[in-house]
PDB file of C-alpha atoms and ligand atoms in Angstrom:
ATOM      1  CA  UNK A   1       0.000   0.000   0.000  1.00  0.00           C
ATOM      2  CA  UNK A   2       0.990   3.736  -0.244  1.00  0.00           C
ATOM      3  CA  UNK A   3      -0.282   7.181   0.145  1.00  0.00           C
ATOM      4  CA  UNK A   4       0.667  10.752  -0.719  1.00  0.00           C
ATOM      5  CA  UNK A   5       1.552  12.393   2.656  1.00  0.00           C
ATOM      6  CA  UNK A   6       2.767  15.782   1.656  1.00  0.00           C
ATOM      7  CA  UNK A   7       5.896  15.628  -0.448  1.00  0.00           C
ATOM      8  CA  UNK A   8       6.449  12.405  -0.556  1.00  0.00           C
ATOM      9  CA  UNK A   9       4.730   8.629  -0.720  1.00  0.00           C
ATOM     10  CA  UNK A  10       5.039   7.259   1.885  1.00  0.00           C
ATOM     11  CA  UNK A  11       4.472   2.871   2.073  1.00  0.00           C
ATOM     12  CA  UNK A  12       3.011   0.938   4.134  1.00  0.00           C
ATOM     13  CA  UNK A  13       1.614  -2.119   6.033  1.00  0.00           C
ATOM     14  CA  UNK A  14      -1.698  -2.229   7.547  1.00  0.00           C
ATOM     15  CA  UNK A  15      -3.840  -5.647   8.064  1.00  0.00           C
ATOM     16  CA  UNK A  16      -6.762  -3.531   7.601  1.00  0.00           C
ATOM     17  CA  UNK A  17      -6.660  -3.959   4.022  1.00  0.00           C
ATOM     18  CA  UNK A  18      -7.838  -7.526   4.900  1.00  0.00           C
ATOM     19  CA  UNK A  19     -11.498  -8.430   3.751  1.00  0.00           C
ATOM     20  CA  UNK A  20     -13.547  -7.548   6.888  1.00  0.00           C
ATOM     21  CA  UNK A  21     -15.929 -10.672   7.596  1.00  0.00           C
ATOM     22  CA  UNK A  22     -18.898 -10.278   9.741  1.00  0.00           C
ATOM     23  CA  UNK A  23     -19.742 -12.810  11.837  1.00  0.00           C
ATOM     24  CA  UNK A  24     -23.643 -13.156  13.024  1.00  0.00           C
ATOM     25  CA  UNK A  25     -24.436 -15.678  15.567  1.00  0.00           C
ATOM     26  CA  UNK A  26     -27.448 -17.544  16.205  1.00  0.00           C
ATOM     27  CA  UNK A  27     -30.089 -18.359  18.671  1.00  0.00           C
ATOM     28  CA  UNK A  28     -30.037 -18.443  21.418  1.00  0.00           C
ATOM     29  CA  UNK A  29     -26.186 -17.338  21.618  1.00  0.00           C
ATOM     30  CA  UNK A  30     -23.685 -15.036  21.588  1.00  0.00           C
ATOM     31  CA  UNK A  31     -20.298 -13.945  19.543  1.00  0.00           C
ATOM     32  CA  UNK A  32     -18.824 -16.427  21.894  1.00  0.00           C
ATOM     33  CA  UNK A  33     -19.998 -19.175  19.169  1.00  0.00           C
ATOM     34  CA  UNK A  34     -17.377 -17.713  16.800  1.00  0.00           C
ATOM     35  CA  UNK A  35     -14.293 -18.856  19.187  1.00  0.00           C
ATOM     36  CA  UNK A  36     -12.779 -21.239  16.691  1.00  0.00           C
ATOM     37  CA  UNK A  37     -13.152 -19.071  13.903  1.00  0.00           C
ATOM     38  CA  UNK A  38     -11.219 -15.833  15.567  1.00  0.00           C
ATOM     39  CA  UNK A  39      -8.544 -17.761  16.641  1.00  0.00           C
ATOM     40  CA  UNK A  40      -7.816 -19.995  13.821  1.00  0.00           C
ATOM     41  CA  UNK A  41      -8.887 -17.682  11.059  1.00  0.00           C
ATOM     42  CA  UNK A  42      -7.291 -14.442  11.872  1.00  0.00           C
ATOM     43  CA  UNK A  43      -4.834 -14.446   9.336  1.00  0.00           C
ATOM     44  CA  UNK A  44      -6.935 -14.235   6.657  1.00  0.00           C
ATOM     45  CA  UNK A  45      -9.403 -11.684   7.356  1.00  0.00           C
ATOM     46  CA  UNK A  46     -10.763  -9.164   9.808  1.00  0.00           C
ATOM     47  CA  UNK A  47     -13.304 -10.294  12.161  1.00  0.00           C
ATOM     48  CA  UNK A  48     -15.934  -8.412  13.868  1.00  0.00           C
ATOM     49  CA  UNK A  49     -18.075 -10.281  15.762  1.00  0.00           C
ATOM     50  CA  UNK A  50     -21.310  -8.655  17.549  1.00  0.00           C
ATOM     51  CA  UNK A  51     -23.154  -9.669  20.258  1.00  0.00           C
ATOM     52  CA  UNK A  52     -26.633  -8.940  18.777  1.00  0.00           C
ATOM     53  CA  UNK A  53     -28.669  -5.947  21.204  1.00  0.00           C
ATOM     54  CA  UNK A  54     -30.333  -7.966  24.347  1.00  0.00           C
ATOM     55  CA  UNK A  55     -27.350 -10.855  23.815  1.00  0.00           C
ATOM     56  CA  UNK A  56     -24.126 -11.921  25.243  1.00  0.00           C
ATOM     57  CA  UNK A  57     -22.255  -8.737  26.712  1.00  0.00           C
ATOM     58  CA  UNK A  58     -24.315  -6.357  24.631  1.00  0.00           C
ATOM     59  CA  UNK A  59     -27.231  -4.628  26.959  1.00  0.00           C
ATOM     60  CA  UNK A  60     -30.090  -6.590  27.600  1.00  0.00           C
ATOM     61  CA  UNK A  61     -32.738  -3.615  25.808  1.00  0.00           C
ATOM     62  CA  UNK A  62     -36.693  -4.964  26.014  1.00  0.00           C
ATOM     63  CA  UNK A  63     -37.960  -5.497  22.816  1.00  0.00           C
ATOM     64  CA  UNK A  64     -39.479  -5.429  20.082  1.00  0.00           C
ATOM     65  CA  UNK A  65     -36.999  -6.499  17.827  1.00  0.00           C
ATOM     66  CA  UNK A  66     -37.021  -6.933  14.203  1.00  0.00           C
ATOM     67  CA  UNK A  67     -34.692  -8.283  11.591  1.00  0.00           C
ATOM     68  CA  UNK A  68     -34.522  -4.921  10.393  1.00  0.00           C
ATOM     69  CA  UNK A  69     -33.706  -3.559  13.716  1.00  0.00           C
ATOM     70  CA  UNK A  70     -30.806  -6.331  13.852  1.00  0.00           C
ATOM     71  CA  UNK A  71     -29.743  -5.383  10.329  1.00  0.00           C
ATOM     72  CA  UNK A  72     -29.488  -1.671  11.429  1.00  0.00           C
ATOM     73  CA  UNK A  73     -27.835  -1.985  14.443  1.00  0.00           C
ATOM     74  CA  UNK A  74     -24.966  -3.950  12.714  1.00  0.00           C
ATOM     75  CA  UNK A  75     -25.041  -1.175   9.733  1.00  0.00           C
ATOM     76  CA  UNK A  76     -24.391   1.171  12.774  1.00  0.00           C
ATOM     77  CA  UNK A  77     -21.789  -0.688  14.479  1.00  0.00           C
ATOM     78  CA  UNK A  78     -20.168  -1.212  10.645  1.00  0.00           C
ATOM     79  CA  UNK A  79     -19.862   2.737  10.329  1.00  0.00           C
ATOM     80  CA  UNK A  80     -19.079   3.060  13.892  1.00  0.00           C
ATOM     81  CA  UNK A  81     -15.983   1.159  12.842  1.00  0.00           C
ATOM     82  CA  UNK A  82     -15.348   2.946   9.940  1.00  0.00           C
ATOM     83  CA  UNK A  83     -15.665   0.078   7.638  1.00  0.00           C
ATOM     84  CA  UNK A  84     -17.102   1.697   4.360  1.00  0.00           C
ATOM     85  CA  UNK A  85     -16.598  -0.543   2.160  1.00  0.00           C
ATOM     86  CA  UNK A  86     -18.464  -4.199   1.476  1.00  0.00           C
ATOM     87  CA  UNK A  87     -18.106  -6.650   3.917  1.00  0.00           C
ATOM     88  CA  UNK A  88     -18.238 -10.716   3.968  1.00  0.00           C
ATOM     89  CA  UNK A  89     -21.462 -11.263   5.558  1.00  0.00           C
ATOM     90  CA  UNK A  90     -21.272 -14.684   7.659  1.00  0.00           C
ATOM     91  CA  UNK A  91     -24.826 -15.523   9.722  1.00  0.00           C
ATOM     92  CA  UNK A  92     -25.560 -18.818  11.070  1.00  0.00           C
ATOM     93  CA  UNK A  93     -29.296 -19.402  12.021  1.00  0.00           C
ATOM     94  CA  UNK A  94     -30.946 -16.216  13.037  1.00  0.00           C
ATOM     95  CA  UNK A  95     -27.465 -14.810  12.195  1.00  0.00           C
ATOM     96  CA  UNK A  96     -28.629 -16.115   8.470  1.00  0.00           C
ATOM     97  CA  UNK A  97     -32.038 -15.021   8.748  1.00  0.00           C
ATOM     98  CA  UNK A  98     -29.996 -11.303   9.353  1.00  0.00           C
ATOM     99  CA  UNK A  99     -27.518 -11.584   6.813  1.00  0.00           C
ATOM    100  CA  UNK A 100     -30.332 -11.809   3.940  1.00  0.00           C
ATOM    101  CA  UNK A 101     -32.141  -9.162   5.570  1.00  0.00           C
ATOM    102  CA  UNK A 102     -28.889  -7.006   5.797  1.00  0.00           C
ATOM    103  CA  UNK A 103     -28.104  -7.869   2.109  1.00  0.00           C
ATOM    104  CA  UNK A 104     -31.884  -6.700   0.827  1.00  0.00           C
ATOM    105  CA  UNK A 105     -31.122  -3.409   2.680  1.00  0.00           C
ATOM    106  CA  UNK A 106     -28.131  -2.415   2.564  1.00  0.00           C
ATOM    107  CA  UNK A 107     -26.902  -4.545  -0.947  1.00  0.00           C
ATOM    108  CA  UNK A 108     -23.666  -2.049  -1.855  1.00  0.00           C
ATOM    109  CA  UNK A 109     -22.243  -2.746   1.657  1.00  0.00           C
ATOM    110  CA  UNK A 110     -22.269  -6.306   0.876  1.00  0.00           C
ATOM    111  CA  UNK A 111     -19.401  -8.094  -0.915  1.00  0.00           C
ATOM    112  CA  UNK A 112     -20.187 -11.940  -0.087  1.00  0.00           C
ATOM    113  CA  UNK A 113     -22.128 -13.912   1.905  1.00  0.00           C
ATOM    114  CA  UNK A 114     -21.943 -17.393   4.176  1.00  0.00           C
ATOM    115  CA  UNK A 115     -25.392 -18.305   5.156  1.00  0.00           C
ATOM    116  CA  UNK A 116     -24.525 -21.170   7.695  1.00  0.00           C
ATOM    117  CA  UNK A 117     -27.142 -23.588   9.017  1.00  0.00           C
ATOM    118  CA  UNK A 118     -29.850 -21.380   8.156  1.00  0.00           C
ATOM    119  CA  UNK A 119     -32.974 -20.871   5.658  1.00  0.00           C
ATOM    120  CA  UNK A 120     -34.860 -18.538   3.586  1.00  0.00           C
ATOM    121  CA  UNK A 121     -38.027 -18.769   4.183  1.00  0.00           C
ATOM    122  CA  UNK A 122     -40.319 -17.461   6.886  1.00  0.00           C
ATOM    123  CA  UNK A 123     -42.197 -19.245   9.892  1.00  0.00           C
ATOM    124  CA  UNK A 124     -45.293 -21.414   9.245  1.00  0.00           C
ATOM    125  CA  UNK A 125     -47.740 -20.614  10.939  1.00  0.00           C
ATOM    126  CA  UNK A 126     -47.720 -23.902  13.202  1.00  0.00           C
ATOM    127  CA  UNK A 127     -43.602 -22.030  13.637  1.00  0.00           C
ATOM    128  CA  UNK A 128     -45.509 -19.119  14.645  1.00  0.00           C
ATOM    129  CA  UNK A 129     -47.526 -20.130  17.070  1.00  0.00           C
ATOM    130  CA  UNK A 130     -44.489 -22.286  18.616  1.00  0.00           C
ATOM    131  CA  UNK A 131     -42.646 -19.253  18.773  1.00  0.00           C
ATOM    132  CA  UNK A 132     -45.878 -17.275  20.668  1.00  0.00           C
ATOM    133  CA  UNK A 133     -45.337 -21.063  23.195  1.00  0.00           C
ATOM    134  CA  UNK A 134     -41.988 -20.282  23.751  1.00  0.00           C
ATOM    135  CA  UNK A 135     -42.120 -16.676  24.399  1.00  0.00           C
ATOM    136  CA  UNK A 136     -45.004 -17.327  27.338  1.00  0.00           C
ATOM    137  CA  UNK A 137     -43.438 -20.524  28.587  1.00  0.00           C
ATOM    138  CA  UNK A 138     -39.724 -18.030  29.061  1.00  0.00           C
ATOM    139  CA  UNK A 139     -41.351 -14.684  30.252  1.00  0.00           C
ATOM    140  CA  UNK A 140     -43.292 -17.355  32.800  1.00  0.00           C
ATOM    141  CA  UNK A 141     -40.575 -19.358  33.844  1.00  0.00           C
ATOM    142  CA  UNK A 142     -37.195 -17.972  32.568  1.00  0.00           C
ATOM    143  CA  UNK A 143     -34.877 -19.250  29.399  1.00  0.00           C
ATOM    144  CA  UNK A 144     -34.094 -23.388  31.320  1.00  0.00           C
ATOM    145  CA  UNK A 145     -36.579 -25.331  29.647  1.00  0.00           C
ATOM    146  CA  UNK A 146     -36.110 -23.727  26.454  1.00  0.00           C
ATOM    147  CA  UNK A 147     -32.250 -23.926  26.662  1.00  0.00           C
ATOM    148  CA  UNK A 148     -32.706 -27.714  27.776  1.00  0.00           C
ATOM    149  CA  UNK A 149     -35.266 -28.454  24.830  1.00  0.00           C
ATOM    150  CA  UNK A 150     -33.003 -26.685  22.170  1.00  0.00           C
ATOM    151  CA  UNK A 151     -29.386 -28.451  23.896  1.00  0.00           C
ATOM    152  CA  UNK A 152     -29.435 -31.241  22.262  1.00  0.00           C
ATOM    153  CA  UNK A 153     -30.319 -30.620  19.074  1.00  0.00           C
ATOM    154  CA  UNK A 154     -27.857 -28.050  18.599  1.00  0.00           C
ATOM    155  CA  UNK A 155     -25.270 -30.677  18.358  1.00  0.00           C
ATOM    156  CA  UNK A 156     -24.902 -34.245  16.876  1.00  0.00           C
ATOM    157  CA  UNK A 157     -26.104 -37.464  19.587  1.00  0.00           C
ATOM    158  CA  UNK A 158     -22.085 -38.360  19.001  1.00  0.00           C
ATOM    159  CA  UNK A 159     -20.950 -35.179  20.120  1.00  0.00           C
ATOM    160  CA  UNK A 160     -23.253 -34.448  22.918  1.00  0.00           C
ATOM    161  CA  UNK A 161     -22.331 -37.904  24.109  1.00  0.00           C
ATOM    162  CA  UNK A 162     -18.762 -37.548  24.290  1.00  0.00           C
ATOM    163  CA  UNK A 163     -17.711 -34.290  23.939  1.00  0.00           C
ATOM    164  CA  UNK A 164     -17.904 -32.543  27.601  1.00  0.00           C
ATOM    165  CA  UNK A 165     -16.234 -29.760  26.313  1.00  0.00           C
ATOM    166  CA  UNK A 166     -18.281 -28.701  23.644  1.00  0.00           C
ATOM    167  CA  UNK A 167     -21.640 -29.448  24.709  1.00  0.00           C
ATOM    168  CA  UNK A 168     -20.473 -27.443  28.090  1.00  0.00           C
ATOM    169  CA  UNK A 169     -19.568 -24.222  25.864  1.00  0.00           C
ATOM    170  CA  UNK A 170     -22.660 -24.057  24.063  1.00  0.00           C
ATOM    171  CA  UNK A 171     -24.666 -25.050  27.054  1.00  0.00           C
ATOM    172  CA  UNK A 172     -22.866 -22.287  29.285  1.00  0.00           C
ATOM    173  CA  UNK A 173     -23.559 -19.655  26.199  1.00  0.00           C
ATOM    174  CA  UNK A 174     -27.092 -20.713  26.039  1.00  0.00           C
ATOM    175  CA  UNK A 175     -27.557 -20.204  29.627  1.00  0.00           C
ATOM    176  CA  UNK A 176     -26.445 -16.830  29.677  1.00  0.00           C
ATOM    177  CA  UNK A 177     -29.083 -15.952  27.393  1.00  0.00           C
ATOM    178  CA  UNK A 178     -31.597 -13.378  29.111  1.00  0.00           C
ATOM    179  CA  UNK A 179     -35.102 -13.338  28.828  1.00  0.00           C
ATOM    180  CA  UNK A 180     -35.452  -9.952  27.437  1.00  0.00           C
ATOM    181  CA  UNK A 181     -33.100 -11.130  24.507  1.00  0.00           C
ATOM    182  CA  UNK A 182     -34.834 -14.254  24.253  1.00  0.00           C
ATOM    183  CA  UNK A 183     -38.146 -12.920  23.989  1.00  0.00           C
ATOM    184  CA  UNK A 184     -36.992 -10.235  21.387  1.00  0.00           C
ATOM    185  CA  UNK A 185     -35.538 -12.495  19.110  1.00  0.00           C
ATOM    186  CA  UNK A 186     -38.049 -15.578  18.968  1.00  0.00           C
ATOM    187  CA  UNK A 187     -40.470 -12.466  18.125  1.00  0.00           C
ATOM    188  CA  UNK A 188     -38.098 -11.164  15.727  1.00  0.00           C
ATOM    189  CA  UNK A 189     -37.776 -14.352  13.647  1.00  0.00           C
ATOM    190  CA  UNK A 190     -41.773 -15.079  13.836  1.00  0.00           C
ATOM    191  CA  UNK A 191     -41.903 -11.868  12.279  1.00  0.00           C
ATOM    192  CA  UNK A 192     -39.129 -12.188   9.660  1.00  0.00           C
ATOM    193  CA  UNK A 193     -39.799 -12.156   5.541  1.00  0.00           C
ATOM    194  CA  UNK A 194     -39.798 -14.419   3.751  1.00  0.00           C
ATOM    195  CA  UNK A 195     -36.558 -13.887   1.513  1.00  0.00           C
ATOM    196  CA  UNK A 196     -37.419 -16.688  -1.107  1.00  0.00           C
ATOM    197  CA  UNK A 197     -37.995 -14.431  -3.423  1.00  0.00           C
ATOM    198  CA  UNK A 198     -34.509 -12.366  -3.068  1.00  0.00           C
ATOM    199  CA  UNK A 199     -32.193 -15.515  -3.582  1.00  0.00           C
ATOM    200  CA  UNK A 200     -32.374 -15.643  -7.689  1.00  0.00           C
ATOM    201  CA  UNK A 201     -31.163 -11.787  -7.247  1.00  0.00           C
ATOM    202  CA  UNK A 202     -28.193 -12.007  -5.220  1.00  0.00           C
ATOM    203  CA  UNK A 203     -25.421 -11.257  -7.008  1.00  0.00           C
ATOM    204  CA  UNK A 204     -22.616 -11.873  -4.900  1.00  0.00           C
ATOM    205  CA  UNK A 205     -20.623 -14.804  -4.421  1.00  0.00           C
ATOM    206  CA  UNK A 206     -22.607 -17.084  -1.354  1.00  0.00           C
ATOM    207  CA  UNK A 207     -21.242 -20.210   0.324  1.00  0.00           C
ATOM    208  CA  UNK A 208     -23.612 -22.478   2.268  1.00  0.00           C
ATOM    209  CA  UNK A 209     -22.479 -24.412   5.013  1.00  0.00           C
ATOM    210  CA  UNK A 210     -24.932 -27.165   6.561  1.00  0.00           C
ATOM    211  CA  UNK A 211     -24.012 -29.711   8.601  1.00  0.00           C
ATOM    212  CA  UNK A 212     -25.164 -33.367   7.395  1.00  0.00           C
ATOM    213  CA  UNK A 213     -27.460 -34.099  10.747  1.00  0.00           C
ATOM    214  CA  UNK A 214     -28.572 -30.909  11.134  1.00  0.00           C
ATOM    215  CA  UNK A 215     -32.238 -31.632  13.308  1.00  0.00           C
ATOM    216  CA  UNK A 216     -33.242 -27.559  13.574  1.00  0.00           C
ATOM    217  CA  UNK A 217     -33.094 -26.650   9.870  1.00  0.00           C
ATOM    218  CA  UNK A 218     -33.128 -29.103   7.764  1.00  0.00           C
ATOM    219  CA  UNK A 219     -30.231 -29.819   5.102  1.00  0.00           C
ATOM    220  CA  UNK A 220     -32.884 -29.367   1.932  1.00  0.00           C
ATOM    221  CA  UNK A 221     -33.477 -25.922   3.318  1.00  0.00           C
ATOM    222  CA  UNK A 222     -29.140 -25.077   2.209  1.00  0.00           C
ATOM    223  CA  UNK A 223     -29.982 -27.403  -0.974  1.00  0.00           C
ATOM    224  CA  UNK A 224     -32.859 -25.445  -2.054  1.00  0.00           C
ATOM    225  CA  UNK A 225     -30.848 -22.109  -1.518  1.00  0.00           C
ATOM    226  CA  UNK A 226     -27.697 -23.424  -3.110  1.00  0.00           C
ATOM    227  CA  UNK A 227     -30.719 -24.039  -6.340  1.00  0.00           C
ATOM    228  CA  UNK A 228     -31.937 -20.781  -6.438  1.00  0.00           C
ATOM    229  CA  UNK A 229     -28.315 -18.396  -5.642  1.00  0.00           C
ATOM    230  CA  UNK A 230     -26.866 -18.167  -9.153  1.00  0.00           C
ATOM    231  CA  UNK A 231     -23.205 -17.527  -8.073  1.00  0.00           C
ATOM    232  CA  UNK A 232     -23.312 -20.207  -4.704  1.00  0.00           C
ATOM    233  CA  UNK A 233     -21.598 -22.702  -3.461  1.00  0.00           C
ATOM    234  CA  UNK A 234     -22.995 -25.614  -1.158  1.00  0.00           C
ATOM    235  CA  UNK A 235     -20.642 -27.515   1.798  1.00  0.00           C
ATOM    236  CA  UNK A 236     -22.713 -30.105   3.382  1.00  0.00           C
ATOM    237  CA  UNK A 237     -19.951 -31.073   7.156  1.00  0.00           C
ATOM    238  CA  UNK A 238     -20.573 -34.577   7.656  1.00  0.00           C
ATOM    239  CA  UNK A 239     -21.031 -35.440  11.288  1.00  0.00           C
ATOM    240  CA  UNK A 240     -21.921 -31.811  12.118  1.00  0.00           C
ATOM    241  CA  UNK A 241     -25.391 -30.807  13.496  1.00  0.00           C
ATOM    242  CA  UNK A 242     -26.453 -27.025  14.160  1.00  0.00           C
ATOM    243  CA  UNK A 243     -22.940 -25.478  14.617  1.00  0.00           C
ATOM    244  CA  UNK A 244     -20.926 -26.751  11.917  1.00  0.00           C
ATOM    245  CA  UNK A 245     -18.517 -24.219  13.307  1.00  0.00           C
ATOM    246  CA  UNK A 246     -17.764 -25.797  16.442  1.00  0.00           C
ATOM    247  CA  UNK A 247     -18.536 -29.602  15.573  1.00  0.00           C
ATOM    248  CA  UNK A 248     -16.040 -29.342  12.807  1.00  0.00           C
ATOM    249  CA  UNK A 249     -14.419 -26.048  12.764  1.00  0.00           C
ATOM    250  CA  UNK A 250     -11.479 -27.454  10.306  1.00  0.00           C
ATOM    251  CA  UNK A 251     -13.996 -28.048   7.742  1.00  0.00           C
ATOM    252  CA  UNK A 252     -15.815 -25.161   8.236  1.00  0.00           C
ATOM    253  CA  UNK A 253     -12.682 -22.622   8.613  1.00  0.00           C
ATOM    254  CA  UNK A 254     -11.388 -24.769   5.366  1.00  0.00           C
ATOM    255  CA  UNK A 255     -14.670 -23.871   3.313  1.00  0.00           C
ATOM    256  CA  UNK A 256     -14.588 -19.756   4.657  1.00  0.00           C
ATOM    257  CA  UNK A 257     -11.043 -19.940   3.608  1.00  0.00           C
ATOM    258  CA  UNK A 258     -11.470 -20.992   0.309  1.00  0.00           C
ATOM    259  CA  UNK A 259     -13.991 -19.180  -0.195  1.00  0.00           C
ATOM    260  CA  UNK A 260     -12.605 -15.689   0.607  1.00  0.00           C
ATOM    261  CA  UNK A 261      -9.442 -16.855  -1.765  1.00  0.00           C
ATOM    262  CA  UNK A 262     -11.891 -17.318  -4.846  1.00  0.00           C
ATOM    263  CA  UNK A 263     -13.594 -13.972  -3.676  1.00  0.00           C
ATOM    264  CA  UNK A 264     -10.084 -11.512  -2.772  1.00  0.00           C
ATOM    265  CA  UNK A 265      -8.068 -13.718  -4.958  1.00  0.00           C
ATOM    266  CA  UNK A 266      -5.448 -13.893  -2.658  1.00  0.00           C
ATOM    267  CA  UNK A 267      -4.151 -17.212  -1.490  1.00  0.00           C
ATOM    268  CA  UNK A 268      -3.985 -18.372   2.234  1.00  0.00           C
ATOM    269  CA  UNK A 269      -1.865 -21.136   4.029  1.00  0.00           C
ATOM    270  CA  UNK A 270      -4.281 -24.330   4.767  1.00  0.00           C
ATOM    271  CA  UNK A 271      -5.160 -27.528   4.099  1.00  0.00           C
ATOM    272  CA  UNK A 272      -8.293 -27.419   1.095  1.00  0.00           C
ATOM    273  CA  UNK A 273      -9.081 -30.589   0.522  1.00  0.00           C
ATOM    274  CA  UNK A 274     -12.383 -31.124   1.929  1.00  0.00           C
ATOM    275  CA  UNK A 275     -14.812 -33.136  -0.832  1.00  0.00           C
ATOM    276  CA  UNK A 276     -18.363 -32.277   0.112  1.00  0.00           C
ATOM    277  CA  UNK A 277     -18.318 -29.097  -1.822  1.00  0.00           C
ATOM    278  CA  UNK A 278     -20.821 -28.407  -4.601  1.00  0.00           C
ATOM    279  CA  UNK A 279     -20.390 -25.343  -6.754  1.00  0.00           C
ATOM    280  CA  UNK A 280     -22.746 -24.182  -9.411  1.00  0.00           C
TER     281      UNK A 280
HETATM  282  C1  MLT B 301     -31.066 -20.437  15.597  1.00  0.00           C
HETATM  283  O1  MLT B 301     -30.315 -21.393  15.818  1.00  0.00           O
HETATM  284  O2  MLT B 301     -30.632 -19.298  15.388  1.00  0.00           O
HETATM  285  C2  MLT B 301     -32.542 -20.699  15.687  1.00  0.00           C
HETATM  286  O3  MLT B 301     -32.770 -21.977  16.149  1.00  0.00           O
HETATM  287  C3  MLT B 301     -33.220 -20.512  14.386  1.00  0.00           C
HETATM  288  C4  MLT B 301     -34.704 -20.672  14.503  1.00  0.00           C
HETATM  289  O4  MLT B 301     -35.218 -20.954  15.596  1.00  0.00           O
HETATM  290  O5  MLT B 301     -35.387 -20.503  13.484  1.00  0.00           O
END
């Protein structure tokens, strides 16, 4: 890089010029979810990773909250930051459900997208009214039977069997979820458009990531979007459930790598031969 600074150039070195990635967690979590990506993936990009408003460290504001109102306050925190220009948008789940509403908004500050373990379309209304259930059942008795209900399917039977570690993480995250944030967000994603429509008219590069036993959204959900996203690739982590991230974060890291070579067309240090990948 250089820059005219008076009467002379001056050159320099700045990691900034790295692609800044975005990463948008899920429900109901925190940035915390994005561990194994920060540390192993920091080479390669910039990371900023938000705790969405009424999650994880950010304050705990009573609702309502929207997808738009998510999309906005990470447009805020973007300029806050000073990034200008497009970003990699990465959302897993709800984080997904934001990233398509962030892209439909605010399209020119958008330079790729990774819709992990997420989906397109909106609630049913038999989702609905489960949503309307689990909003009484937390403002009546706090977030434990929700968190103990949603445990185990955020991870594969293998792991939650034998990996202490892990399911203790996300359990622990989970668990720190408040009831105002809860609350917000199950509203927020009974409320969310559908963004069916929208996929044939993205028109930036998109990788989907799914795990293989994925029980919350199912895997046809990432092969129908993979169908309709002209320029879109499709990972499908074997042995991966809900958080594809932290099941198999070698894959997963693997595929975001990749992916943000074909995009910058720079070329990182890692191993690439994963063999689930489909690519239109
Ligand atoms: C998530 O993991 O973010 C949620 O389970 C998504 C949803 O409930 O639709």
């Amino acid at each position: 890089m250089s820059n005219p600074i008076d009467d002379f150039t001056m050159a320099y070195q700045d990691t900034c010029d790295q692609i800044t990635v975005l990463l948008v967690h899920g429900f109901p979590l925190d940035s915390a979810m994005w561990e194994l990506q920060l540390q192993d993936l920091s080479d390669v990009a910039r990371f900023i990773a938000p705790d969405l408003r009424g999650h994880g460290r950010s304050d705990s504001v009573p609702g309502p909250y929207s997808m738009k109102l998510f999309s906005d306050d990470i447009a805020g925190l973007l300029d806050h930051l000073n990034v200008n220009g497009p970003v990699v948008v990465c959302g897993l789940s709800m984080g997904g459900y934001i990233a398509l509403d962030f892209y439909r908004r605010y399209p020119e500050r958008v330079a790729g997208l990774i819709l992990a373990a997420t989906r397109a379309g909106a609630d049913s209304d038999e989702g609905k009214t489960a949503r309307d259930t689990a909003v009484a059942d937390v403002r009546a008795k706090g977030t434990g039977s929700l968190v103990a209900a949603m445990l185990p399917k955020m991870l594969t039977p293998a792991t939650m069997e034998e990996d202490d570690e892990i399911v203790d993480f996300v359990k622990e995250i989970m668990e720190g979820a408040s009831v105002e944030g809860v609350v917000g967000a199950l509203q927020a994603m009974r409320d969310r458009p559908d963004s069916v429509a929208d996929l044939a008219d993205i028109d930036v590069p998109t990788l989907i990531i799914h795990g293989a036993e994925d029980m919350l959204i199912p895997l046809s959900e990432a092969e129908a979007m993979y169908e309709a996203i002209p320029d879109s690739q499709l990972v499908i982590v074997p042995d991966a459930a809900h958080l594809p991230n932290l099941e198999q974060p070698d894959m997963f890291n693997d595929a975001v790598i990749d992916f943000l070579e074909d995009l910058t067309g720079e070329e990182f240090d890692h191993d690439d031969d994963h063999d689930h990948d489909h690519q239109h």
